[in-house]
Amino acid sequence: MALDVEDVIARLDPAERRKVEEMAAELIAEEMTLRELRRARALTQASVARELGISQDAISRLEKRSDLLLSTLRRTVEAMGGSLSLVARFPDRPPVELAGIAEHDARD
């Protein structure tokens, strides 16, 4: 007899179920593209473009890119109402949040 994940989750107490759901949401969020993140925030390309002072077409092109400057990524995430942090992960130690890399720069 196969286990149904929904049945297993349904048997958890509410606190454990909430923790599993939060962890699942975090894992899903880690895999979002910029386009998926914008849509999850219920934002249009036009609204993000207005916030950044650029064209909607520029947002469309930005969402298709796989190589962005951190400053561009930071401004885009901030235009969606979030903040950006950069975390380095190594096999032999806990994750380390890198300071100063994605923060505002006087040149921005």
Coordinates of N, CA, C and O in Angstrom, one line a residue:
M1 N 0.8 -1.2 0.0 CA 0.0 0.0 0.0 C 0.9 1.3 0.0 O 1.8 1.4 0.8
A2 N 0.7 2.1 -0.9 CA 1.4 3.4 -1.1 C 0.9 4.4 -0.1 O -0.2 4.5 0.2
L3 N 1.9 5.2 0.4 CA 1.5 6.3 1.3 C 1.1 7.5 0.4 O 1.8 7.9 -0.6
D4 N 0.1 8.2 0.8 CA -0.4 9.4 0.2 C 0.1 10.6 1.1 O -0.2 10.6 2.3
V5 N 0.9 11.5 0.5 CA 1.5 12.5 1.3 C 0.4 13.4 1.9 O 0.6 13.9 3.0
E6 N -0.7 13.6 1.2 CA -1.8 14.4 1.8 C -2.3 13.7 3.1 O -2.6 14.4 4.0
D7 N -2.4 12.4 3.1 CA -2.9 11.7 4.3 C -1.9 11.9 5.4 O -2.3 12.1 6.6
V8 N -0.6 11.8 5.1 CA 0.4 11.9 6.2 C 0.4 13.3 6.8 O 0.4 13.5 8.0
I9 N 0.3 14.3 5.9 CA 0.2 15.7 6.4 C -1.1 15.9 7.2 O -1.1 16.6 8.2
A10 N -2.2 15.3 6.8 CA -3.5 15.5 7.5 C -3.4 14.9 8.9 O -4.1 15.4 9.8
R11 N -2.5 13.9 9.1 CA -2.4 13.3 10.4 C -1.5 14.1 11.4 O -1.5 13.9 12.6
L12 N -0.8 15.1 10.9 CA 0.1 15.9 11.7 C -0.7 16.8 12.6 O -1.8 17.3 12.2
D13 N -0.2 17.2 13.8 CA -0.9 18.2 14.6 C -0.7 19.5 13.9 O 0.2 19.7 13.1
P14 N -1.6 20.5 14.2 CA -1.6 21.8 13.5 C -0.2 22.5 13.5 O 0.1 23.1 12.4
A15 N 0.5 22.5 14.6 CA 1.8 23.1 14.6 C 2.8 22.5 13.6 O 3.5 23.2 12.9
E16 N 2.8 21.2 13.6 CA 3.7 20.4 12.7 C 3.3 20.7 11.3 O 4.2 20.9 10.4
R17 N 2.0 20.7 11.0 CA 1.5 20.9 9.6 C 1.9 22.3 9.2 O 2.4 22.5 8.0
R18 N 1.8 23.3 10.0 CA 2.1 24.7 9.7 C 3.6 24.8 9.4 O 4.0 25.4 8.4
K19 N 4.4 24.1 10.2 CA 5.9 24.1 9.9 C 6.2 23.4 8.6 O 7.0 24.0 7.8
V20 N 5.6 22.3 8.2 CA 5.8 21.7 7.0 C 5.4 22.6 5.8 O 6.1 22.7 4.8
E21 N 4.2 23.2 6.0 CA 3.8 24.2 4.9 C 4.7 25.3 4.7 O 4.9 25.8 3.6
E22 N 5.2 25.9 5.8 CA 6.2 27.0 5.8 C 7.5 26.6 5.1 O 8.0 27.3 4.2
M23 N 8.0 25.4 5.4 CA 9.2 24.9 4.8 C 9.0 24.7 3.3 O 9.8 25.0 2.5
A24 N 7.8 24.1 2.9 CA 7.5 23.9 1.5 C 7.4 25.2 0.8 O 8.0 25.4 -0.3
A25 N 6.8 26.2 1.4 CA 6.7 27.6 0.7 C 8.1 28.1 0.5 O 8.4 28.8 -0.5
E26 N 9.0 28.0 1.5 CA 10.4 28.5 1.4 C 11.1 27.8 0.2 O 11.8 28.4 -0.6
L27 N 10.9 26.5 0.1 CA 11.6 25.7 -0.9 C 11.1 26.1 -2.3 O 11.8 26.3 -3.3
I28 N 9.8 26.3 -2.4 CA 9.2 26.8 -3.7 C 9.7 28.2 -4.0 O 10.0 28.4 -5.2
A29 N 9.7 29.0 -3.0 CA 10.2 30.4 -3.3 C 11.6 30.4 -3.7 O 12.0 31.3 -4.5
E30 N 12.5 29.5 -3.3 CA 13.9 29.5 -3.7 C 14.0 29.2 -5.2 O 15.0 29.5 -5.7
E31 N 13.0 28.6 -5.8 CA 13.1 28.2 -7.1 C 12.4 29.1 -8.1 O 12.2 28.8 -9.3
M32 N 11.9 30.3 -7.7 CA 11.1 31.1 -8.5 C 12.0 32.0 -9.4 O 13.1 32.4 -9.0
T33 N 11.5 32.2 -10.7 CA 12.2 33.1 -11.6 C 11.7 34.5 -11.2 O 10.7 34.6 -10.4
L34 N 12.3 35.5 -11.8 CA 11.8 36.9 -11.5 C 10.4 37.0 -12.0 O 9.6 37.7 -11.3
R35 N 10.0 36.4 -13.1 CA 8.7 36.5 -13.7 C 7.7 35.8 -12.7 O 6.7 36.4 -12.4
E36 N 8.1 34.7 -12.2 CA 7.2 34.0 -11.2 C 7.0 34.7 -9.9 O 6.0 34.8 -9.4
L37 N 8.1 35.4 -9.5 CA 8.1 36.2 -8.3 C 7.2 37.4 -8.5 O 6.3 37.7 -7.6
R38 N 7.3 38.0 -9.6 CA 6.4 39.2 -9.9 C 5.0 38.8 -9.9 O 4.1 39.4 -9.3
R39 N 4.7 37.6 -10.6 CA 3.3 37.2 -10.6 C 2.8 36.7 -9.3 O 1.6 37.0 -8.9
A40 N 3.6 36.1 -8.5 CA 3.2 35.7 -7.1 C 2.9 36.9 -6.3 O 2.1 36.8 -5.4
R41 N 3.5 38.0 -6.5 CA 3.3 39.3 -5.8 C 2.1 40.0 -6.4 O 1.7 41.1 -6.0
A42 N 1.4 39.4 -7.5 CA 0.3 40.0 -8.1 C 0.6 41.4 -8.7 O -0.2 42.3 -8.7
L43 N 1.8 41.5 -9.4 CA 2.3 42.7 -10.0 C 2.3 42.5 -11.5 O 2.6 41.4 -12.0
T44 N 2.1 43.6 -12.2 CA 2.3 43.5 -13.7 C 3.7 44.0 -14.1 O 4.3 44.7 -13.3
Q45 N 4.1 43.7 -15.3 CA 5.3 44.2 -15.8 C 5.3 45.7 -15.8 O 6.2 46.4 -15.5
A46 N 4.1 46.3 -16.2 CA 4.0 47.7 -16.3 C 4.1 48.4 -14.9 O 4.8 49.5 -14.8
S47 N 3.6 47.8 -13.9 CA 3.7 48.4 -12.5 C 5.1 48.4 -12.0 O 5.6 49.4 -11.4
V48 N 5.8 47.3 -12.2 CA 7.2 47.2 -11.8 C 8.1 48.2 -12.6 O 8.9 48.9 -12.1
A49 N 7.8 48.3 -13.9 CA 8.5 49.2 -14.8 C 8.3 50.7 -14.3 O 9.3 51.5 -14.3
R50 N 7.1 51.0 -14.0 CA 6.8 52.4 -13.4 C 7.6 52.7 -12.2 O 8.2 53.7 -12.0
E51 N 7.7 51.7 -11.3 CA 8.4 51.8 -10.1 C 9.9 52.0 -10.3 O 10.6 52.8 -9.6
L52 N 10.4 51.4 -11.4 CA 11.9 51.5 -11.7 C 12.2 52.6 -12.7 O 13.3 52.9 -12.9
G53 N 11.1 53.2 -13.3 CA 11.3 54.3 -14.2 C 11.9 53.8 -15.5 O 12.6 54.5 -16.2
I54 N 11.4 52.6 -16.0 CA 11.9 52.1 -17.2 C 10.6 51.6 -18.0 O 9.5 51.6 -17.5
S55 N 10.8 51.1 -19.2 CA 9.6 50.6 -20.0 C 9.2 49.2 -19.6 O 10.0 48.4 -19.1
Q56 N 8.0 48.9 -19.9 CA 7.5 47.5 -19.7 C 8.3 46.5 -20.5 O 8.6 45.4 -20.0
D57 N 8.7 46.9 -21.7 CA 9.5 46.0 -22.5 C 10.8 45.7 -21.9 O 11.3 44.6 -22.0
A58 N 11.4 46.7 -21.2 CA 12.7 46.4 -20.5 C 12.5 45.4 -19.4 O 13.4 44.6 -19.1
I59 N 11.3 45.4 -18.7 CA 11.0 44.4 -17.7 C 10.9 43.0 -18.3 O 11.4 42.0 -17.8
S60 N 10.2 43.0 -19.4 CA 10.1 41.7 -20.2 C 11.5 41.1 -20.5 O 11.7 39.9 -20.3
R61 N 12.4 42.0 -21.0 CA 13.7 41.5 -21.4 C 14.5 41.1 -20.1 O 15.2 40.1 -20.1
L62 N 14.4 41.9 -19.1 CA 15.0 41.6 -17.8 C 14.6 40.2 -17.2 O 15.5 39.4 -16.8
E63 N 13.3 39.9 -17.3 CA 12.8 38.6 -16.8 C 13.3 37.4 -17.6 O 13.4 36.3 -17.1
K64 N 13.8 37.6 -18.8 CA 14.3 36.6 -19.6 C 15.8 36.3 -19.5 O 16.3 35.3 -19.9
R65 N 16.5 37.3 -18.9 CA 17.9 37.2 -18.7 C 18.3 36.2 -17.6 O 17.6 36.1 -16.6
S66 N 19.4 35.5 -17.8 CA 19.9 34.6 -16.8 C 21.1 35.2 -16.1 O 21.6 34.6 -15.1
D67 N 21.7 36.3 -16.6 CA 22.9 36.9 -16.0 C 22.6 38.4 -15.7 O 22.5 39.2 -16.6
L68 N 22.4 38.7 -14.4 CA 22.0 40.1 -14.1 C 23.1 40.7 -13.1 O 23.7 39.9 -12.3
L69 N 23.3 42.0 -13.2 CA 24.1 42.6 -12.1 C 23.3 42.5 -10.8 O 22.1 42.6 -10.8
L70 N 24.0 42.4 -9.7 CA 23.3 42.3 -8.4 C 22.6 43.6 -8.2 O 21.5 43.6 -7.6
S71 N 23.1 44.7 -8.6 CA 22.4 46.0 -8.3 C 21.1 46.1 -9.1 O 20.1 46.6 -8.6
T72 N 21.1 45.5 -10.3 CA 19.8 45.4 -11.1 C 18.8 44.5 -10.4 O 17.6 44.9 -10.3
L73 N 19.3 43.4 -10.0 CA 18.4 42.4 -9.3 C 17.9 43.0 -8.0 O 16.7 42.9 -7.7
R74 N 18.7 43.7 -7.3 CA 18.3 44.3 -6.0 C 17.2 45.4 -6.3 O 16.2 45.4 -5.6
R75 N 17.4 46.2 -7.2 CA 16.4 47.3 -7.5 C 15.1 46.7 -8.0 O 14.1 47.1 -7.6
T76 N 15.2 45.6 -8.8 CA 14.0 44.9 -9.3 C 13.2 44.3 -8.1 O 12.0 44.5 -8.0
V77 N 13.9 43.6 -7.2 CA 13.3 43.0 -6.1 C 12.7 44.1 -5.2 O 11.5 43.9 -4.7
E78 N 13.4 45.2 -5.0 CA 12.9 46.3 -4.1 C 11.6 46.9 -4.8 O 10.7 47.3 -4.1
A79 N 11.6 47.0 -6.1 CA 10.4 47.5 -6.8 C 9.2 46.7 -6.6 O 8.1 47.1 -6.7
M80 N 9.4 45.4 -6.3 CA 8.3 44.4 -6.0 C 8.0 44.4 -4.5 O 7.1 43.7 -4.1
G81 N 8.7 45.3 -3.7 CA 8.4 45.4 -2.3 C 9.2 44.5 -1.4 O 9.0 44.4 -0.2
G82 N 10.3 43.9 -2.0 CA 11.1 43.0 -1.2 C 12.5 43.6 -0.9 O 12.7 44.7 -1.2
S83 N 13.4 42.7 -0.4 CA 14.8 43.1 -0.2 C 15.6 41.9 -0.7 O 15.1 40.8 -0.6
L84 N 16.8 42.2 -1.0 CA 17.7 41.1 -1.6 C 18.8 40.8 -0.6 O 19.4 41.8 0.0
S85 N 19.1 39.6 -0.4 CA 20.3 39.2 0.4 C 21.0 38.1 -0.4 O 20.3 37.4 -1.1
L86 N 22.3 38.0 -0.2 CA 23.0 37.0 -0.9 C 23.6 36.0 0.2 O 24.2 36.5 1.1
V87 N 23.4 34.7 0.0 CA 23.8 33.7 0.9 C 24.8 32.8 0.2 O 24.5 32.2 -0.8
A88 N 25.9 32.5 0.9 CA 26.9 31.5 0.4 C 26.7 30.2 1.2 O 26.6 30.3 2.4
R89 N 26.6 29.1 0.5 CA 26.5 27.8 1.2 C 27.7 26.9 0.9 O 28.1 26.8 -0.3
F90 N 28.2 26.3 1.9 CA 29.3 25.4 1.8 C 28.9 24.1 2.5 O 28.1 24.1 3.4
P91 N 29.5 23.0 2.1 CA 29.2 21.7 2.6 C 29.6 21.5 4.1 O 29.1 20.7 4.8
D92 N 30.6 22.3 4.5 CA 31.2 22.0 5.8 C 30.9 23.1 6.9 O 31.5 23.2 7.9
R93 N 29.9 24.0 6.6 CA 29.5 25.0 7.6 C 28.1 25.5 7.3 O 27.6 25.3 6.2
P94 N 27.5 26.2 8.2 CA 26.2 26.8 8.0 C 26.2 27.9 6.9 O 27.3 28.4 6.7
P95 N 25.1 28.2 6.3 CA 25.1 29.3 5.3 C 25.6 30.6 5.9 O 25.4 30.9 7.1
V96 N 26.2 31.4 5.1 CA 26.7 32.7 5.5 C 26.1 33.8 4.6 O 26.1 33.7 3.4
E97 N 25.4 34.8 5.2 CA 24.9 35.9 4.5 C 26.0 36.9 4.2 O 26.6 37.4 5.2
L98 N 26.2 37.2 2.9 CA 27.3 38.1 2.6 C 26.8 39.6 2.8 O 25.8 39.9 2.3
A99 N 27.6 40.3 3.5 CA 27.2 41.7 3.8 C 27.8 42.7 2.8 O 28.8 42.5 2.2
G100 N 27.0 43.7 2.5 CA 27.4 44.8 1.7 C 27.4 44.6 0.2 O 27.6 45.5 -0.6
I101 N 27.1 43.4 -0.3 CA 27.1 43.1 -1.7 C 25.8 43.5 -2.4 O 25.9 44.1 -3.5
A102 N 24.7 43.3 -1.8 CA 23.4 43.7 -2.5 C 22.8 44.9 -1.9 O 21.7 45.2 -2.2
E103 N 23.6 45.6 -1.1 CA 23.1 46.8 -0.5 C 23.2 48.0 -1.4 O 23.9 48.0 -2.4
H104 N 22.5 49.1 -1.0 CA 22.6 50.4 -1.8 C 24.0 50.9 -1.8 O 24.7 50.8 -0.8
D105 N 24.4 51.4 -2.9 CA 25.7 51.9 -3.1 C 25.6 53.4 -3.4 O 24.7 53.8 -4.1
A106 N 26.5 54.2 -3.0 CA 26.4 55.6 -3.2 C 26.4 55.9 -4.7 O 25.9 57.0 -5.1
R107 N 27.0 55.0 -5.5 CA 27.0 55.2 -7.0 C 25.6 54.9 -7.6 O 25.4 55.3 -8.8
D108 N 24.7 54.2 -6.9 CA 23.4 53.9 -7.5 C 22.6 55.1 -7.7 O 22.6 56.1 -7.0

